[in-house]
Short mmCIF file of C-alpha atoms in Angstrom, two decimals:
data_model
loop_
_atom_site.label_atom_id
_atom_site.label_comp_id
_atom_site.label_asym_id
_atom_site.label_seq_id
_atom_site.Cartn_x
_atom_site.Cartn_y
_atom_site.Cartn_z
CA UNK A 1157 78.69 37.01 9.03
CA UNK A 1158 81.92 36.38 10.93
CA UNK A 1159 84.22 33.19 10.87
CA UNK A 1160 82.52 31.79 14.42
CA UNK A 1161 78.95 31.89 13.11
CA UNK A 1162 79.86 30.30 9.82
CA UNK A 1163 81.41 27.55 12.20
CA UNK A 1164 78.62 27.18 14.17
CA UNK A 1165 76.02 26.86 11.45
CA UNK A 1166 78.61 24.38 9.71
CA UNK A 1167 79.04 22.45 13.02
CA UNK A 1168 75.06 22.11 13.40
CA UNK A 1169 74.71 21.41 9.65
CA UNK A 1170 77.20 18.30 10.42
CA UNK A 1171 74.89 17.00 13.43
CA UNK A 1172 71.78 17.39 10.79
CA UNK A 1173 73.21 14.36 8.57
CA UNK A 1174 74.79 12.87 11.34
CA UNK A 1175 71.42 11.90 12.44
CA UNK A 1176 69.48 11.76 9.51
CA UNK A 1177 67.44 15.13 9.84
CA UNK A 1178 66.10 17.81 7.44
CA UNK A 1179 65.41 21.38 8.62
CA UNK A 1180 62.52 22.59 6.99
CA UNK A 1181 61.92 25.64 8.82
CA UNK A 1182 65.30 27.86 9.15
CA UNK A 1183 65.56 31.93 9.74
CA UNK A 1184 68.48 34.20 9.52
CA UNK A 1185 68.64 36.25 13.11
CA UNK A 1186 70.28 39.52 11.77
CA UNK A 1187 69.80 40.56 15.10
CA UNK A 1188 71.86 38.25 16.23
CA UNK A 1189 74.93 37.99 14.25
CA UNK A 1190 73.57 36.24 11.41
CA UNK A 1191 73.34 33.03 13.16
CA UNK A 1192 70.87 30.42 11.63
CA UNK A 1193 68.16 29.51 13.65
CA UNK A 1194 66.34 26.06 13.24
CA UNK A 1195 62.37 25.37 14.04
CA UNK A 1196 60.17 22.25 13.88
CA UNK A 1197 57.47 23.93 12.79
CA UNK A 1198 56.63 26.43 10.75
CA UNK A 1199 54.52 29.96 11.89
CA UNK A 1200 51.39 31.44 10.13
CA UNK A 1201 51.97 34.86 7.82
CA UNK A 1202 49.56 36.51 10.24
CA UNK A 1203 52.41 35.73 12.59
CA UNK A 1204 55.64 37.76 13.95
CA UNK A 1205 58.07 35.78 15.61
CA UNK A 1206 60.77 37.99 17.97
CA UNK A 1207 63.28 37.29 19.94
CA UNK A 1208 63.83 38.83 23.61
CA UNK A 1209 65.91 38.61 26.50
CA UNK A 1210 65.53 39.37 30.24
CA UNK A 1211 66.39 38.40 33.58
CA UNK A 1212 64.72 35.93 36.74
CA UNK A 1213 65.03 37.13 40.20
CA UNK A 1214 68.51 34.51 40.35
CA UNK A 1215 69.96 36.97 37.62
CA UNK A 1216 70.27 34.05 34.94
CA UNK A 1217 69.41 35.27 31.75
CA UNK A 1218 66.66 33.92 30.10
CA UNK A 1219 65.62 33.35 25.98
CA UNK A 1220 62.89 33.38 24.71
CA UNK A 1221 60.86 34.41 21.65
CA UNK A 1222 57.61 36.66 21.63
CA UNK A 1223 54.83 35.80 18.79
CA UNK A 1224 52.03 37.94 18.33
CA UNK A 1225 49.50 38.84 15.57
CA UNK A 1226 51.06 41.45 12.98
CA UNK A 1227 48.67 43.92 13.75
CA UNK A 1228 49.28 44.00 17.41
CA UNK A 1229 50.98 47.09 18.29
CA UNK A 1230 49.60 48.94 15.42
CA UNK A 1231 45.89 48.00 16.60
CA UNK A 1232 46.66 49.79 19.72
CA UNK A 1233 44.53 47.13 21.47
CA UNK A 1234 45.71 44.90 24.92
CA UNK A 1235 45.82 41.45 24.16
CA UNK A 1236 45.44 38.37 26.59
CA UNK A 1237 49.07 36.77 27.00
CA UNK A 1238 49.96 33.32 27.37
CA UNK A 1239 53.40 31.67 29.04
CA UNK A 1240 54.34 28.64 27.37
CA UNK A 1241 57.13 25.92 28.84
CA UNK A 1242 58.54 22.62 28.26
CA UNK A 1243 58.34 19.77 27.59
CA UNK A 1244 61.49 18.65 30.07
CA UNK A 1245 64.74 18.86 28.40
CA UNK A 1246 63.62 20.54 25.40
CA UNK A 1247 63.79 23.92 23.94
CA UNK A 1248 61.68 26.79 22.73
CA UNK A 1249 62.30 25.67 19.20
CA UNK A 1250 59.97 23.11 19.53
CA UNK A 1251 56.76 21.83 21.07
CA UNK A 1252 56.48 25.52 23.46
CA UNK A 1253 57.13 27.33 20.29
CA UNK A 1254 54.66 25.63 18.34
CA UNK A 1255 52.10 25.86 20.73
CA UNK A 1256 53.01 29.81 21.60
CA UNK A 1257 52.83 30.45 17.11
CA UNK A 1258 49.47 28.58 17.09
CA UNK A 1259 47.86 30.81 19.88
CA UNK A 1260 49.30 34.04 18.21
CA UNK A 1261 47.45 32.94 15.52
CA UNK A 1262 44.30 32.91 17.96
CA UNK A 1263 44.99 36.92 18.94
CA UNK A 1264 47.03 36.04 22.03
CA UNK A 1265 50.38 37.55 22.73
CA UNK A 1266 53.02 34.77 23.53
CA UNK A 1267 56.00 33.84 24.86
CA UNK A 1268 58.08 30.35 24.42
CA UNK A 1269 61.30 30.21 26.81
CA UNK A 1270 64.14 28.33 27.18
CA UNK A 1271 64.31 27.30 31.00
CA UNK A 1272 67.45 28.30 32.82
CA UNK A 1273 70.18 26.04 32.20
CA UNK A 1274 69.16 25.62 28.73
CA UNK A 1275 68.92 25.83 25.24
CA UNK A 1276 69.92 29.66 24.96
CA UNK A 1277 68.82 30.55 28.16
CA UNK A 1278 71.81 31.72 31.12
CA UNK A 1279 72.84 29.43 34.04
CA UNK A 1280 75.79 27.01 34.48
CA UNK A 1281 76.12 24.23 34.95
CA UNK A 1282 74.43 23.27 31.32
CA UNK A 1283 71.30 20.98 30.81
CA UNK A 1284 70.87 21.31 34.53
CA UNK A 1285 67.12 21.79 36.35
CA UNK A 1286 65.61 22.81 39.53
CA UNK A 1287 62.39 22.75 40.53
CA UNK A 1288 62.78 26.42 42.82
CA UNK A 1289 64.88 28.38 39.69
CA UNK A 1290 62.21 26.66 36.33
CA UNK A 1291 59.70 27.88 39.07
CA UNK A 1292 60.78 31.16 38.73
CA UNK A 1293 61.23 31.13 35.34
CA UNK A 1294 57.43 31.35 34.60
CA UNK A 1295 57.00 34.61 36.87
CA UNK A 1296 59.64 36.07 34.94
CA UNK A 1297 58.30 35.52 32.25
CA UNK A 1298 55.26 37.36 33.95
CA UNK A 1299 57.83 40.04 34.88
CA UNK A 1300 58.59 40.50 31.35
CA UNK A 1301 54.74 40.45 29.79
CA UNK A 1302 54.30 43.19 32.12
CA UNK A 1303 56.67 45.86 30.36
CA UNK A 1304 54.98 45.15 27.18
CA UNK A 1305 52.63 47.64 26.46
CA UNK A 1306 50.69 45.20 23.76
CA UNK A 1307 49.55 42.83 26.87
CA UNK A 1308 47.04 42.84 29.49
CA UNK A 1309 48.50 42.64 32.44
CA UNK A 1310 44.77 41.02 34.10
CA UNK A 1311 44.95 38.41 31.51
CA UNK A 1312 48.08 36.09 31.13
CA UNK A 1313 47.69 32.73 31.49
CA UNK A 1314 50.50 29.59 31.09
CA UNK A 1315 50.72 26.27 29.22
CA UNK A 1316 53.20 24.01 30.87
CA UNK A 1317 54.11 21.18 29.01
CA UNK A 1318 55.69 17.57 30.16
CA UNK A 1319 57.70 18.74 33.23
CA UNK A 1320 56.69 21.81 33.02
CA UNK A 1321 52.92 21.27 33.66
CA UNK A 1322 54.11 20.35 37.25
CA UNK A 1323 56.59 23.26 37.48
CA UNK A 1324 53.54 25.83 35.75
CA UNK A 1325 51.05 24.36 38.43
CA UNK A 1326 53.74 25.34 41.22
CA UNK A 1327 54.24 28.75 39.64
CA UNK A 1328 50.59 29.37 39.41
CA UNK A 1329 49.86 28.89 42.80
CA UNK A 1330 52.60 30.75 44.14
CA UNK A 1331 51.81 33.90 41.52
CA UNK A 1332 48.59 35.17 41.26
CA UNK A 1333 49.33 37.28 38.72
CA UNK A 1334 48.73 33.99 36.57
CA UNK A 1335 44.51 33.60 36.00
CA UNK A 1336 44.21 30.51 33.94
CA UNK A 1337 46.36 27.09 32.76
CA UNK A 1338 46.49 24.94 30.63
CA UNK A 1339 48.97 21.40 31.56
CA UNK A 1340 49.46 18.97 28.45
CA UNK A 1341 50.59 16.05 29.05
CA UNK A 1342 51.84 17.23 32.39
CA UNK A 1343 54.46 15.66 35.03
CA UNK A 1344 55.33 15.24 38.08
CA UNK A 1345 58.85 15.61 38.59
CA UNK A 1346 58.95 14.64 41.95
CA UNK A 1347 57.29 11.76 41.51
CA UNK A 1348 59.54 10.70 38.80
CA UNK A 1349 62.68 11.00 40.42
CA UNK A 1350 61.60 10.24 44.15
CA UNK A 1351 59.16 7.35 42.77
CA UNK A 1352 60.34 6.03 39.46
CA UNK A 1353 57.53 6.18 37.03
CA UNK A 1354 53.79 4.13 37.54
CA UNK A 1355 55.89 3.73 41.38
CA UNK A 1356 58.31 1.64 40.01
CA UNK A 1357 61.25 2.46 42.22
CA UNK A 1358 59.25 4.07 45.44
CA UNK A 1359 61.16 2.62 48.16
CA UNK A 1360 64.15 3.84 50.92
CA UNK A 1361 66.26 1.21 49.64
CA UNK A 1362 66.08 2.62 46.21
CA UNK A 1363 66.38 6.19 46.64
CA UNK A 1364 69.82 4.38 48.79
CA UNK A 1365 70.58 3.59 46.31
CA UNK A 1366 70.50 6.36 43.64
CA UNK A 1367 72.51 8.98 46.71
CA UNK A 1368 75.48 6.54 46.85
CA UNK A 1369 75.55 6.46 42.97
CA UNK A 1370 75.16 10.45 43.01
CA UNK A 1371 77.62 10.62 45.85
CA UNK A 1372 80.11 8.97 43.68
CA UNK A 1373 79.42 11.54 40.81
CA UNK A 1374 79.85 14.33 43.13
CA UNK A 1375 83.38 13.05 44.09
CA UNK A 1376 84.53 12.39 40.13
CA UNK A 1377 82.86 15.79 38.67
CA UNK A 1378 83.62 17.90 41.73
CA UNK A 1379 87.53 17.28 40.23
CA UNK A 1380 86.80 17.73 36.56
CA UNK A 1381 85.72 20.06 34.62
CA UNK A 1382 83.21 17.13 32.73
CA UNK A 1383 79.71 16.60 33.84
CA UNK A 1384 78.01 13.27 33.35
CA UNK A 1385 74.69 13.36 31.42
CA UNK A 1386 71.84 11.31 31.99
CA UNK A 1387 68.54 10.99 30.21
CA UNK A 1388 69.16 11.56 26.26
CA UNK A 1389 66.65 10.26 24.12
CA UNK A 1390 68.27 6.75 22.63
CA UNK A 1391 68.57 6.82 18.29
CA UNK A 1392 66.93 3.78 18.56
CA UNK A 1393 65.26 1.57 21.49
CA UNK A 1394 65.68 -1.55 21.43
CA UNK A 1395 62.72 -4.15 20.83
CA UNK A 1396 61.61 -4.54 24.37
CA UNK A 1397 61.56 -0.92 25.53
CA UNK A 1398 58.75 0.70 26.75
CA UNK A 1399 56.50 2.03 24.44
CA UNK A 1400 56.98 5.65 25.60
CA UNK A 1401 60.48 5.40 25.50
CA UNK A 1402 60.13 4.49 21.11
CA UNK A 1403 57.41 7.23 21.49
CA UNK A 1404 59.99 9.85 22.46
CA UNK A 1405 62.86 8.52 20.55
CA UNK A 1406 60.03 8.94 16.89
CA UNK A 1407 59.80 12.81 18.72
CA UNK A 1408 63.25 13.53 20.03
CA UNK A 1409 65.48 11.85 17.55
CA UNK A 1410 63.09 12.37 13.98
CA UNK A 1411 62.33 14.84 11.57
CA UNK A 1412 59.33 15.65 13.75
CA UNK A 1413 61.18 16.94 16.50
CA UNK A 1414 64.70 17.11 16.91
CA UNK A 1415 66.72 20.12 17.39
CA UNK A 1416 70.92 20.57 17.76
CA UNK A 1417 70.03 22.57 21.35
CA UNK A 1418 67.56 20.09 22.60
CA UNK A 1419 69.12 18.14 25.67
CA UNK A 1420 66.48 15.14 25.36
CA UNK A 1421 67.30 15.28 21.63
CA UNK A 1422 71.37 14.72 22.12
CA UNK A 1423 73.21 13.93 25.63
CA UNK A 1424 70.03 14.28 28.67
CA UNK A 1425 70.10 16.45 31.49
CA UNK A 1426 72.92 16.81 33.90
CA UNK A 1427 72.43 13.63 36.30
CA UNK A 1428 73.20 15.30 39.55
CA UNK A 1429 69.82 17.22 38.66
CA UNK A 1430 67.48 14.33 40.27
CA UNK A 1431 68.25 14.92 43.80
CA UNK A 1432 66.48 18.45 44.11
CA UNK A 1433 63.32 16.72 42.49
CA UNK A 1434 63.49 13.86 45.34
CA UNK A 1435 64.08 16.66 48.09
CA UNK A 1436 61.29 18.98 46.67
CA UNK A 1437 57.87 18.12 46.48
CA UNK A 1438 55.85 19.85 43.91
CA UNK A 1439 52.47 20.91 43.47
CA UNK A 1440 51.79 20.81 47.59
CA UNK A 1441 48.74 23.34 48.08
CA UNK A 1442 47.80 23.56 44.03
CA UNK A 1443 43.85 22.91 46.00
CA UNK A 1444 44.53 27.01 46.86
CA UNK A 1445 44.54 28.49 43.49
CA UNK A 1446 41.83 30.85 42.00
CA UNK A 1447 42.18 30.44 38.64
CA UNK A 1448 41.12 28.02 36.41
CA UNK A 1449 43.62 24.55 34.93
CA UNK A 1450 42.52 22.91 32.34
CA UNK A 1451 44.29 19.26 32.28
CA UNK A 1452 44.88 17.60 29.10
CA UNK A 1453 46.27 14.20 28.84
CA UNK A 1454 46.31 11.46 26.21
CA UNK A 1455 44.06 8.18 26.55
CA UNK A 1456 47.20 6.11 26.05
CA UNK A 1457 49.75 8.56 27.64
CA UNK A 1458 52.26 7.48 30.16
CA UNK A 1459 51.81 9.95 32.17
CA UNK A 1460 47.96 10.30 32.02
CA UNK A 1461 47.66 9.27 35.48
CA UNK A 1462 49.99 12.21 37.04
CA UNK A 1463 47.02 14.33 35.00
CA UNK A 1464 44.34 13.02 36.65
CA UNK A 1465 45.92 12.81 39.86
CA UNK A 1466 46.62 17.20 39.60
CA UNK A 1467 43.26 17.23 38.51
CA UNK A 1468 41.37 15.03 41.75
CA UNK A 1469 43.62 17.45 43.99
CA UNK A 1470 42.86 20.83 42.94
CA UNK A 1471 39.42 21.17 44.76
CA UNK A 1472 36.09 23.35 43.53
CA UNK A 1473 34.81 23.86 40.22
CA UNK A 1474 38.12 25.73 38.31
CA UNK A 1475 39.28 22.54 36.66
CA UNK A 1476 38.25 20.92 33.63
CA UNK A 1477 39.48 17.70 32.96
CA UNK A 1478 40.17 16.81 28.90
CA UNK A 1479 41.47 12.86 27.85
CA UNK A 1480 42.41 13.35 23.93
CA UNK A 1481 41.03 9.78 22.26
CA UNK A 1482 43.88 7.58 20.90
CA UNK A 1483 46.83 9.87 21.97
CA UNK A 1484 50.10 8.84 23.61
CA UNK A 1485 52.18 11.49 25.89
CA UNK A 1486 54.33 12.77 22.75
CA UNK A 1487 51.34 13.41 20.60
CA UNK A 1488 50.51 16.48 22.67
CA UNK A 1489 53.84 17.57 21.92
CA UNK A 1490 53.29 18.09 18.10
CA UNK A 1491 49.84 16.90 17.32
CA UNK A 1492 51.88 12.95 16.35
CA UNK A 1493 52.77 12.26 13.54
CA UNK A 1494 49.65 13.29 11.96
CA UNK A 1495 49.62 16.09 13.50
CA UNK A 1496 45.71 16.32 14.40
CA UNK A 1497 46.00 15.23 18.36
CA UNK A 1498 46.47 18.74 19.81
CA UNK A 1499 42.36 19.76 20.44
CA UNK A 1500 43.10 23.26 19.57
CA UNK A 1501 39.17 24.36 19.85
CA UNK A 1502 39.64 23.60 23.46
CA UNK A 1503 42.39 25.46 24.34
CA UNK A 1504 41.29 28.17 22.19
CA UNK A 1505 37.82 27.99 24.25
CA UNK A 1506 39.26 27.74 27.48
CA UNK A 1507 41.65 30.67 27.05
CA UNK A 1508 38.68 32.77 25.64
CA UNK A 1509 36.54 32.00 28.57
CA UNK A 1510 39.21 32.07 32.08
CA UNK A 1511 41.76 35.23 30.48
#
C-alpha cells in the first residue's frame, strides 16, 4: 500500500467521525491499489461483487461494479441483466448497489454505476449532471453487458432510481436494446428545476430569476478555478423543513446511508447543473416504448405524483403501476429504516415475467 492510499483511507476515516458514522461494510480493492472501499450494505455469500471500467460514446470513463451469482460463468448459462442508477447525487455504493447485490442474489447479472461526473466515474467538472450525457450512461452500460459473455443480450432490463427513473425512462425509449424497467421512486428532473417541486416555482418570473443568479455564477467561476455547490443534504433540518428534506438528511447524512463520495451526502451538485434540466424536457414520447415499466412509488412519497404522472402517459397495457403502503420517497432507497419497504417479490416477479 503506498503513502497516497494510506492518506486517502486516513482522510475518509477523519470524515467518518467527523460526522458521526460507522462503516460496517468495508473491502480491500487489491485491484486497485489497496484502496479501502466503503458500502452501506452488505452482499449475500452467493454473491461476487467486481469492479469494471469502460467508456460512453462522450469518452468519459465510467465506474461501476458487476454482481452476479458465484456460479455464473462456471454454469455456462446466459443470464438476464439488469442496469441499475441513481438515486440523484449519489453513488454506486449505495441504494443502486444494494438494489444491483439483491437481484444477483435473484440469478440476474448486474451492474451499479457511478453517473458521469461522479463518484468514481470520469468527467469534469465534478458533481456535475446532464440530462443528454446520464442518458447515455445507461446505453453504455448496455454497451458494456454486451461484451460479457455471462449475459443475454435479449434480456437486460434497468432500474432507475430518484433522478434516474426519469433519465432510465429517456434511455429506454431511445434504446431498444432495453426490454423492461423498473422506476422507484422516480423523478422528473425537468420538472424540478424548470417547476420547483408540487409547481412551486413554475412561473417566467421565476425561472428570471434563477438565469440572472446563474449568470452571476458564470461570471465569478468562469475566473476561478472554484465551483459553487448547491444541493447537499443539510446535518440537520431545522424544525420547520419539509418532511422530505429530514427524510433525506436520516438517509444522506446517517449510518443508513452516507458515503465520503456521495455528493447529496457532503457539498450537492455543481449549481450551474439546473439550467440543462430547465432547457431539456425529459421523458417526451416515453407513450412509444415496447417494453414493459413497472412504477413504484411510496404512499407518502414526495415525489409519488411524478410516478403516477410517467405512469398515466405511457399508453397500452406495458405498465404496471405499484404504491408501497406507508412509505416515504427515501424508503425505496434502502427499505427505511426498517428496512422492509423495498417489495422485492415484485420486482423479482416483474423481472421474471418482461426479461
Amino acid at each position: 500500500m503506498n503513502n497516497k492510499s494510506i492518506m486517502r483511507i486516513g482522510v475518509v476515516h477523519i470524515m467518518l467521525l467527523l460526522f458521526g458514522v460507522t462503516y460496517l461494510y468495508a473491502e480491500t480493492d487489491n485491484s486497485q491499489g489497496c484502496t479501502a472501499r466503503y458500502f452501506t450494505f452488505q452482499i449475500s455469500d452467493k454473491v461476487k461483487r467486481e469492479r469494471v471500467k469502460f467508456k460512453n460514446r462522450f469518452g468519459f470513463e465510467i465506474c461501476a461494479d458487476i454482481y452476479s451469482p458465484k456460479d455464473s460463468v462456471a454454469s455456462n448459462i446466459k443470464h438476464p441483466a439488469l442496469i441499475v442508477g441513481g438515486p440523484y447525487g449519489a453513488v454506486k455504493e449505495q441504494s443502486s448497489g444494494l438494489y444491483a447485490s439483491n437481484l444477483a442474489d435473484m440469478g440476474y447479472i448486474t451492474l451499479a454505476f457511478d453517473p458521469s461526473y461522479t463518484g468514481e466515474s470520469g468527467g469534469v467538472p465534478r458533481n456535475m449532471s446532464s440530462p443528454d450525457i446520464n442518458t447515455e450512461d445507461f446505453s453504455a452500460c448496455v454497451d458494456y453487458l454486451f461484451t460479457r459473455s455471462e449475459v443475454d443480450n435479449e434480456r437486460i432490463g434497468i432500474i432507475g432510481i430518484c433522478g434516474f427513473g426519469g433519465i432510465g425512462l429517456n434511455a429506454f425509449q431511445s434504446d431498444p436494446r432495453i426490454k423492461a424497467m423498473a422506476h422507484v421512486s422516480g423523478t422528473n428532473m425537468h420538472w424540478v428545476q424548470s417547476q420547483g417541486m408540487f409547481n412551486s416555482a413554475n412561473s417566467p418570473d421565476e425561472r428570471k430569476s434563477r438565469r440572472i443568479r446563474d449568470a452571476e455564477k458564470r461570471n465569478s467561476q468562469f475566473t476561478s478555478e472554484k465551483r459553487e455547490l448547491d444541493g447537499g443534504v443539510l446535518d440537520n433540518q431545522p424544525e420547520d423543513a419539509a418532511q422530505y428534506n429530514k427524510d433525506y438528511t436520516e438517509y444522506y447524512k446517517r449510518p443508513r446511508g452516507y458515503h465520503p463520495n456521495s455528493p447529496n451526502s457532503n457539498g450537492g451538485m455543481d449549481a450551474s447543473a439546473w439550467i440543462s434540466w430547465v432547457n431539456t424536457p425529459l421523458m417526451e414520447r416515453i407513450e412509444e416504448i415496447d417494453g414493459v415499466v413497472l412504477i413504484l412509488a411510496g404512499e407518502n412519497a414526495h415525489t409519488r405524483y411524478m410516478g403516477e404522472a410517467a405512469f398515466k402517459q405511457l399508453k397500452g397495457d406495458n405498465k404496471i403501476l405499484v404504491i408501497v403502503p406507508d412509505a416515504v420517497h427515501c424508503d425505496l432507497y434502502d427499505g427505511g429504516p426498517e428496512h422492509n419497504k423495498i417489495p422485492w417479490d415484485i420486482l423479482e416477479d416483474f423481472f421474471g415475467k418482461n426479461l
